[in-house]
mmCIF file with all atom_site columns, C-alpha atoms and ligand atoms in Angstrom:
data_model
loop_
_atom_site.group_PDB
_atom_site.id
_atom_site.type_symbol
_atom_site.label_atom_id
_atom_site.label_alt_id
_atom_site.label_comp_id
_atom_site.label_asym_id
_atom_site.label_entity_id
_atom_site.label_seq_id
_atom_site.pdbx_PDB_ins_code
_atom_site.Cartn_x
_atom_site.Cartn_y
_atom_site.Cartn_z
_atom_site.occupancy
_atom_site.B_iso_or_equiv
_atom_site.pdbx_formal_charge
_atom_site.auth_seq_id
_atom_site.auth_comp_id
_atom_site.auth_asym_id
_atom_site.auth_atom_id
_atom_site.pdbx_PDB_model_num
ATOM   1   C CA . UNK A 1 1   ? -52.448 60.405 74.871  1.00 0.00 ? 597 UNK A CA 1
ATOM   2   C CA . UNK A 1 2   ? -52.956 59.636 78.476  1.00 0.00 ? 598 UNK A CA 1
ATOM   3   C CA . UNK A 1 3   ? -49.883 59.853 80.714  1.00 0.00 ? 599 UNK A CA 1
ATOM   4   C CA . UNK A 1 4   ? -49.495 58.846 84.326  1.00 0.00 ? 600 UNK A CA 1
ATOM   5   C CA . UNK A 1 5   ? -46.734 60.667 86.266  1.00 0.00 ? 601 UNK A CA 1
ATOM   6   C CA . UNK A 1 6   ? -45.317 60.134 89.808  1.00 0.00 ? 602 UNK A CA 1
ATOM   7   C CA . UNK A 1 7   ? -42.302 60.959 91.830  1.00 0.00 ? 603 UNK A CA 1
ATOM   8   C CA . UNK A 1 8   ? -40.776 60.995 95.342  1.00 0.00 ? 604 UNK A CA 1
ATOM   9   C CA . UNK A 1 9   ? -39.762 64.123 97.080  1.00 0.00 ? 605 UNK A CA 1
ATOM   10  C CA . UNK A 1 10  ? -36.373 64.113 95.188  1.00 0.00 ? 606 UNK A CA 1
ATOM   11  C CA . UNK A 1 11  ? -38.314 64.344 91.869  1.00 0.00 ? 607 UNK A CA 1
ATOM   12  C CA . UNK A 1 12  ? -41.194 66.592 92.722  1.00 0.00 ? 608 UNK A CA 1
ATOM   13  C CA . UNK A 1 13  ? -39.787 69.869 91.073  1.00 0.00 ? 609 UNK A CA 1
ATOM   14  C CA . UNK A 1 14  ? -38.836 68.095 87.894  1.00 0.00 ? 610 UNK A CA 1
ATOM   15  C CA . UNK A 1 15  ? -42.302 66.289 87.943  1.00 0.00 ? 611 UNK A CA 1
ATOM   16  C CA . UNK A 1 16  ? -43.930 69.643 87.997  1.00 0.00 ? 612 UNK A CA 1
ATOM   17  C CA . UNK A 1 17  ? -41.954 70.910 84.971  1.00 0.00 ? 613 UNK A CA 1
ATOM   18  C CA . UNK A 1 18  ? -42.765 67.800 83.037  1.00 0.00 ? 614 UNK A CA 1
ATOM   19  C CA . UNK A 1 19  ? -46.457 68.146 83.912  1.00 0.00 ? 615 UNK A CA 1
ATOM   20  C CA . UNK A 1 20  ? -46.453 71.785 82.538  1.00 0.00 ? 616 UNK A CA 1
ATOM   21  C CA . UNK A 1 21  ? -44.689 70.716 79.470  1.00 0.00 ? 617 UNK A CA 1
ATOM   22  C CA . UNK A 1 22  ? -47.150 67.837 78.866  1.00 0.00 ? 618 UNK A CA 1
ATOM   23  C CA . UNK A 1 23  ? -50.197 70.069 79.372  1.00 0.00 ? 619 UNK A CA 1
ATOM   24  C CA . UNK A 1 24  ? -48.861 72.718 77.113  1.00 0.00 ? 620 UNK A CA 1
ATOM   25  C CA . UNK A 1 25  ? -48.558 69.975 74.486  1.00 0.00 ? 621 UNK A CA 1
ATOM   26  C CA . UNK A 1 26  ? -52.144 68.872 75.262  1.00 0.00 ? 622 UNK A CA 1
ATOM   27  C CA . UNK A 1 27  ? -51.308 65.467 76.722  1.00 0.00 ? 623 UNK A CA 1
ATOM   28  C CA . UNK A 1 28  ? -53.843 64.205 79.222  1.00 0.00 ? 624 UNK A CA 1
ATOM   29  C CA . UNK A 1 29  ? -51.723 63.786 82.252  1.00 0.00 ? 625 UNK A CA 1
ATOM   30  C CA . UNK A 1 30  ? -52.711 62.436 85.678  1.00 0.00 ? 626 UNK A CA 1
ATOM   31  C CA . UNK A 1 31  ? -50.385 63.304 88.720  1.00 0.00 ? 627 UNK A CA 1
ATOM   32  C CA . UNK A 1 32  ? -50.061 60.370 91.167  1.00 0.00 ? 628 UNK A CA 1
ATOM   33  C CA . UNK A 1 33  ? -48.029 62.422 93.655  1.00 0.00 ? 629 UNK A CA 1
ATOM   34  C CA . UNK A 1 34  ? -46.028 63.166 95.824  1.00 0.00 ? 630 UNK A CA 1
ATOM   35  C CA . UNK A 1 35  ? -46.929 66.799 95.909  1.00 0.00 ? 631 UNK A CA 1
ATOM   36  C CA . UNK A 1 36  ? -44.687 67.965 98.663  1.00 0.00 ? 632 UNK A CA 1
ATOM   37  C CA . UNK A 1 37  ? -40.913 67.984 99.458  1.00 0.00 ? 633 UNK A CA 1
ATOM   38  C CA . UNK A 1 38  ? -41.505 66.015 102.598 1.00 0.00 ? 634 UNK A CA 1
ATOM   39  C CA . UNK A 1 39  ? -39.448 62.789 102.555 1.00 0.00 ? 635 UNK A CA 1
ATOM   40  C CA . UNK A 1 40  ? -41.366 59.830 101.386 1.00 0.00 ? 636 UNK A CA 1
ATOM   41  C CA . UNK A 1 41  ? -40.807 56.410 99.782  1.00 0.00 ? 637 UNK A CA 1
ATOM   42  C CA . UNK A 1 42  ? -40.318 56.046 96.122  1.00 0.00 ? 638 UNK A CA 1
ATOM   43  C CA . UNK A 1 43  ? -41.872 52.522 95.852  1.00 0.00 ? 639 UNK A CA 1
ATOM   44  C CA . UNK A 1 44  ? -45.267 53.885 96.918  1.00 0.00 ? 640 UNK A CA 1
ATOM   45  C CA . UNK A 1 45  ? -45.348 56.173 93.778  1.00 0.00 ? 641 UNK A CA 1
ATOM   46  C CA . UNK A 1 46  ? -43.765 53.555 91.535  1.00 0.00 ? 642 UNK A CA 1
ATOM   47  C CA . UNK A 1 47  ? -46.609 51.170 92.525  1.00 0.00 ? 643 UNK A CA 1
ATOM   48  C CA . UNK A 1 48  ? -49.434 53.739 91.892  1.00 0.00 ? 644 UNK A CA 1
ATOM   49  C CA . UNK A 1 49  ? -48.165 54.521 88.407  1.00 0.00 ? 645 UNK A CA 1
ATOM   50  C CA . UNK A 1 50  ? -47.232 50.951 87.384  1.00 0.00 ? 646 UNK A CA 1
ATOM   51  C CA . UNK A 1 51  ? -50.652 49.662 88.423  1.00 0.00 ? 647 UNK A CA 1
ATOM   52  C CA . UNK A 1 52  ? -52.371 52.352 86.327  1.00 0.00 ? 648 UNK A CA 1
ATOM   53  C CA . UNK A 1 53  ? -50.311 51.351 83.352  1.00 0.00 ? 649 UNK A CA 1
ATOM   54  C CA . UNK A 1 54  ? -50.811 47.595 83.573  1.00 0.00 ? 650 UNK A CA 1
ATOM   55  C CA . UNK A 1 55  ? -54.645 48.304 84.060  1.00 0.00 ? 651 UNK A CA 1
ATOM   56  C CA . UNK A 1 56  ? -54.399 50.098 80.698  1.00 0.00 ? 652 UNK A CA 1
ATOM   57  C CA . UNK A 1 57  ? -55.774 53.378 82.156  1.00 0.00 ? 653 UNK A CA 1
ATOM   58  C CA . UNK A 1 58  ? -52.824 55.192 80.789  1.00 0.00 ? 654 UNK A CA 1
ATOM   59  C CA . UNK A 1 59  ? -50.649 54.621 77.587  1.00 0.00 ? 655 UNK A CA 1
ATOM   60  C CA . UNK A 1 60  ? -47.280 55.566 79.296  1.00 0.00 ? 656 UNK A CA 1
ATOM   61  C CA . UNK A 1 61  ? -45.980 56.356 82.821  1.00 0.00 ? 657 UNK A CA 1
ATOM   62  C CA . UNK A 1 62  ? -43.225 58.843 83.813  1.00 0.00 ? 658 UNK A CA 1
ATOM   63  C CA . UNK A 1 63  ? -41.556 58.308 87.213  1.00 0.00 ? 659 UNK A CA 1
ATOM   64  C CA . UNK A 1 64  ? -38.983 60.674 88.820  1.00 0.00 ? 660 UNK A CA 1
ATOM   65  C CA . UNK A 1 65  ? -36.833 60.291 91.943  1.00 0.00 ? 661 UNK A CA 1
ATOM   66  C CA . UNK A 1 66  ? -33.459 61.586 92.872  1.00 0.00 ? 662 UNK A CA 1
ATOM   67  C CA . UNK A 1 67  ? -31.495 59.197 90.624  1.00 0.00 ? 663 UNK A CA 1
ATOM   68  C CA . UNK A 1 68  ? -34.406 57.478 88.783  1.00 0.00 ? 664 UNK A CA 1
ATOM   69  C CA . UNK A 1 69  ? -32.894 54.293 89.972  1.00 0.00 ? 665 UNK A CA 1
ATOM   70  C CA . UNK A 1 70  ? -35.011 53.224 92.981  1.00 0.00 ? 666 UNK A CA 1
ATOM   71  C CA . UNK A 1 71  ? -38.291 54.240 91.361  1.00 0.00 ? 667 UNK A CA 1
ATOM   72  C CA . UNK A 1 72  ? -37.410 52.274 88.202  1.00 0.00 ? 668 UNK A CA 1
ATOM   73  C CA . UNK A 1 73  ? -36.444 49.152 90.101  1.00 0.00 ? 669 UNK A CA 1
ATOM   74  C CA . UNK A 1 74  ? -39.708 49.331 92.211  1.00 0.00 ? 670 UNK A CA 1
ATOM   75  C CA . UNK A 1 75  ? -41.802 49.741 89.031  1.00 0.00 ? 671 UNK A CA 1
ATOM   76  C CA . UNK A 1 76  ? -40.126 46.856 87.251  1.00 0.00 ? 672 UNK A CA 1
ATOM   77  C CA . UNK A 1 77  ? -41.401 44.518 89.999  1.00 0.00 ? 673 UNK A CA 1
ATOM   78  C CA . UNK A 1 78  ? -44.928 44.875 88.596  1.00 0.00 ? 674 UNK A CA 1
ATOM   79  C CA . UNK A 1 79  ? -45.479 42.210 85.952  1.00 0.00 ? 675 UNK A CA 1
ATOM   80  C CA . UNK A 1 80  ? -46.076 43.849 82.609  1.00 0.00 ? 676 UNK A CA 1
ATOM   81  C CA . UNK A 1 81  ? -44.006 46.916 83.404  1.00 0.00 ? 677 UNK A CA 1
ATOM   82  C CA . UNK A 1 82  ? -40.844 47.766 81.398  1.00 0.00 ? 678 UNK A CA 1
ATOM   83  C CA . UNK A 1 83  ? -39.539 50.891 83.152  1.00 0.00 ? 679 UNK A CA 1
ATOM   84  C CA . UNK A 1 84  ? -36.476 52.431 81.460  1.00 0.00 ? 680 UNK A CA 1
ATOM   85  C CA . UNK A 1 85  ? -34.106 54.862 83.270  1.00 0.00 ? 681 UNK A CA 1
ATOM   86  C CA . UNK A 1 86  ? -32.871 57.299 80.666  1.00 0.00 ? 682 UNK A CA 1
ATOM   87  C CA . UNK A 1 87  ? -30.410 59.991 80.912  1.00 0.00 ? 683 UNK A CA 1
ATOM   88  C CA . UNK A 1 88  ? -29.882 60.589 77.107  1.00 0.00 ? 684 UNK A CA 1
ATOM   89  C CA . UNK A 1 89  ? -32.198 60.900 74.148  1.00 0.00 ? 685 UNK A CA 1
ATOM   90  C CA . UNK A 1 90  ? -30.678 57.912 72.286  1.00 0.00 ? 686 UNK A CA 1
ATOM   91  C CA . UNK A 1 91  ? -31.573 55.632 75.011  1.00 0.00 ? 687 UNK A CA 1
ATOM   92  C CA . UNK A 1 92  ? -35.074 57.171 75.186  1.00 0.00 ? 688 UNK A CA 1
ATOM   93  C CA . UNK A 1 93  ? -35.937 56.303 71.571  1.00 0.00 ? 689 UNK A CA 1
ATOM   94  C CA . UNK A 1 94  ? -34.127 53.078 71.621  1.00 0.00 ? 690 UNK A CA 1
ATOM   95  C CA . UNK A 1 95  ? -35.994 51.757 74.625  1.00 0.00 ? 691 UNK A CA 1
ATOM   96  C CA . UNK A 1 96  ? -39.267 52.521 72.940  1.00 0.00 ? 692 UNK A CA 1
ATOM   97  C CA . UNK A 1 97  ? -38.160 51.004 69.627  1.00 0.00 ? 693 UNK A CA 1
ATOM   98  C CA . UNK A 1 98  ? -36.556 47.847 71.109  1.00 0.00 ? 694 UNK A CA 1
ATOM   99  C CA . UNK A 1 99  ? -37.963 47.291 74.598  1.00 0.00 ? 695 UNK A CA 1
ATOM   100 C CA . UNK A 1 100 ? -41.338 48.764 74.123  1.00 0.00 ? 696 UNK A CA 1
ATOM   101 C CA . UNK A 1 101 ? -40.917 50.450 77.394  1.00 0.00 ? 697 UNK A CA 1
ATOM   102 C CA . UNK A 1 102 ? -44.047 51.571 79.058  1.00 0.00 ? 698 UNK A CA 1
ATOM   103 C CA . UNK A 1 103 ? -42.579 53.845 81.763  1.00 0.00 ? 699 UNK A CA 1
ATOM   104 C CA . UNK A 1 104 ? -39.903 56.336 81.404  1.00 0.00 ? 700 UNK A CA 1
ATOM   105 C CA . UNK A 1 105 ? -37.811 56.855 84.628  1.00 0.00 ? 701 UNK A CA 1
ATOM   106 C CA . UNK A 1 106 ? -35.781 60.075 85.273  1.00 0.00 ? 702 UNK A CA 1
ATOM   107 C CA . UNK A 1 107 ? -33.276 61.192 87.796  1.00 0.00 ? 703 UNK A CA 1
ATOM   108 C CA . UNK A 1 108 ? -33.925 64.745 88.958  1.00 0.00 ? 704 UNK A CA 1
ATOM   109 C CA . UNK A 1 109 ? -30.501 64.949 90.472  1.00 0.00 ? 705 UNK A CA 1
ATOM   110 C CA . UNK A 1 110 ? -28.644 63.623 87.547  1.00 0.00 ? 706 UNK A CA 1
ATOM   111 C CA . UNK A 1 111 ? -30.563 65.141 84.488  1.00 0.00 ? 707 UNK A CA 1
ATOM   112 C CA . UNK A 1 112 ? -31.219 68.905 84.241  1.00 0.00 ? 708 UNK A CA 1
ATOM   113 C CA . UNK A 1 113 ? -34.738 70.037 83.245  1.00 0.00 ? 709 UNK A CA 1
ATOM   114 C CA . UNK A 1 114 ? -33.901 70.925 79.690  1.00 0.00 ? 710 UNK A CA 1
ATOM   115 C CA . UNK A 1 115 ? -32.369 67.516 78.921  1.00 0.00 ? 711 UNK A CA 1
ATOM   116 C CA . UNK A 1 116 ? -35.221 65.821 80.886  1.00 0.00 ? 712 UNK A CA 1
ATOM   117 C CA . UNK A 1 117 ? -37.877 67.462 78.652  1.00 0.00 ? 713 UNK A CA 1
ATOM   118 C CA . UNK A 1 118 ? -35.958 66.489 75.394  1.00 0.00 ? 714 UNK A CA 1
ATOM   119 C CA . UNK A 1 119 ? -35.876 62.923 76.893  1.00 0.00 ? 715 UNK A CA 1
ATOM   120 C CA . UNK A 1 120 ? -39.634 62.894 77.507  1.00 0.00 ? 716 UNK A CA 1
ATOM   121 C CA . UNK A 1 121 ? -40.447 64.212 74.037  1.00 0.00 ? 717 UNK A CA 1
ATOM   122 C CA . UNK A 1 122 ? -38.169 61.660 72.412  1.00 0.00 ? 718 UNK A CA 1
ATOM   123 C CA . UNK A 1 123 ? -39.701 58.766 74.395  1.00 0.00 ? 719 UNK A CA 1
ATOM   124 C CA . UNK A 1 124 ? -43.288 59.725 73.693  1.00 0.00 ? 720 UNK A CA 1
ATOM   125 C CA . UNK A 1 125 ? -42.737 60.240 69.951  1.00 0.00 ? 721 UNK A CA 1
ATOM   126 C CA . UNK A 1 126 ? -40.717 57.018 69.342  1.00 0.00 ? 722 UNK A CA 1
ATOM   127 C CA . UNK A 1 127 ? -42.602 53.821 68.177  1.00 0.00 ? 723 UNK A CA 1
ATOM   128 C CA . UNK A 1 128 ? -41.942 50.170 69.004  1.00 0.00 ? 724 UNK A CA 1
ATOM   129 C CA . UNK A 1 129 ? -40.480 48.235 66.039  1.00 0.00 ? 725 UNK A CA 1
ATOM   130 C CA . UNK A 1 130 ? -41.911 44.867 66.842  1.00 0.00 ? 726 UNK A CA 1
ATOM   131 C CA . UNK A 1 131 ? -40.466 41.745 65.041  1.00 0.00 ? 727 UNK A CA 1
ATOM   132 C CA . UNK A 1 132 ? -37.304 40.393 66.723  1.00 0.00 ? 728 UNK A CA 1
ATOM   133 C CA . UNK A 1 133 ? -37.718 42.862 69.629  1.00 0.00 ? 729 UNK A CA 1
ATOM   134 C CA . UNK A 1 134 ? -41.239 41.319 70.315  1.00 0.00 ? 730 UNK A CA 1
ATOM   135 C CA . UNK A 1 135 ? -39.685 37.922 70.647  1.00 0.00 ? 731 UNK A CA 1
ATOM   136 C CA . UNK A 1 136 ? -37.248 39.276 73.248  1.00 0.00 ? 732 UNK A CA 1
ATOM   137 C CA . UNK A 1 137 ? -39.958 40.943 75.231  1.00 0.00 ? 733 UNK A CA 1
ATOM   138 C CA . UNK A 1 138 ? -41.822 37.667 75.153  1.00 0.00 ? 734 UNK A CA 1
ATOM   139 C CA . UNK A 1 139 ? -38.848 36.088 76.843  1.00 0.00 ? 735 UNK A CA 1
ATOM   140 C CA . UNK A 1 140 ? -39.013 38.829 79.507  1.00 0.00 ? 736 UNK A CA 1
ATOM   141 C CA . UNK A 1 141 ? -42.755 38.025 80.013  1.00 0.00 ? 737 UNK A CA 1
ATOM   142 C CA . UNK A 1 142 ? -41.749 34.302 80.301  1.00 0.00 ? 738 UNK A CA 1
ATOM   143 C CA . UNK A 1 143 ? -39.209 35.204 83.155  1.00 0.00 ? 739 UNK A CA 1
ATOM   144 C CA . UNK A 1 144 ? -42.045 37.138 84.936  1.00 0.00 ? 740 UNK A CA 1
ATOM   145 C CA . UNK A 1 145 ? -44.454 34.093 84.575  1.00 0.00 ? 741 UNK A CA 1
ATOM   146 C CA . UNK A 1 146 ? -41.783 31.658 85.873  1.00 0.00 ? 742 UNK A CA 1
ATOM   147 C CA . UNK A 1 147 ? -41.423 33.631 89.172  1.00 0.00 ? 743 UNK A CA 1
ATOM   148 C CA . UNK A 1 148 ? -45.073 34.736 89.722  1.00 0.00 ? 744 UNK A CA 1
ATOM   149 C CA . UNK A 1 149 ? -46.460 32.601 92.522  1.00 0.00 ? 745 UNK A CA 1
HETATM 150 C C1 . RB5 B 2 .   ? -34.200 59.974 98.097  1.00 0.00 ? 495 RB5 B C1 1
HETATM 151 O O1 . RB5 B 2 .   ? -33.417 60.605 98.922  1.00 0.00 ? 495 RB5 B O1 1
HETATM 152 C C2 . RB5 B 2 .   ? -33.530 59.059 97.102  1.00 0.00 ? 495 RB5 B C2 1
HETATM 153 O O2 . RB5 B 2 .   ? -33.015 57.924 97.621  1.00 0.00 ? 495 RB5 B O2 1
HETATM 154 C C3 . RB5 B 2 .   ? -34.517 58.727 95.949  1.00 0.00 ? 495 RB5 B C3 1
HETATM 155 O O3 . RB5 B 2 .   ? -34.953 59.841 95.390  1.00 0.00 ? 495 RB5 B O3 1
HETATM 156 C C4 . RB5 B 2 .   ? -33.763 57.949 94.787  1.00 0.00 ? 495 RB5 B C4 1
HETATM 157 O O4 . RB5 B 2 .   ? -32.676 58.629 94.359  1.00 0.00 ? 495 RB5 B O4 1
HETATM 158 C C5 . RB5 B 2 .   ? -33.584 56.561 95.025  1.00 0.00 ? 495 RB5 B C5 1
HETATM 159 O O5 . RB5 B 2 .   ? -33.231 55.771 94.194  1.00 0.00 ? 495 RB5 B O5 1
#
């Protein structure tokens, strides 16, 4: 499975831990940066990963910033992206099963590395349930279409 990952400076250490974990599990992972602790802007990395996902170059994306909030808000501006900020494993499987989330967002300052890796594993192993959930996602897509100029 191909995974795209990105972070700002606030998420760079956790991103590295996640990359090491994904490689140890034989996931095919591409790091979209940042790769330093110098202050940078999370929308830049959200956009790189989100565009790679909508281009279908990767199955899922993972985005990390200090809280996970800014980077998920930015990613969700790209039509076709359903980025879910998760800080527990229940939400991580529920967002795959119900929302067909294609990006997992994490807050490096709010979730420790052990829990973050459990959330990543749970997200990647859960399956979308379709049916009534697809109809609701279709309504999200209709909202996107209404506002795309
Ligand atoms: C960077 O200081 C911080 O604002 C960012 O990582 C994130 O938490 C934004 O939502």
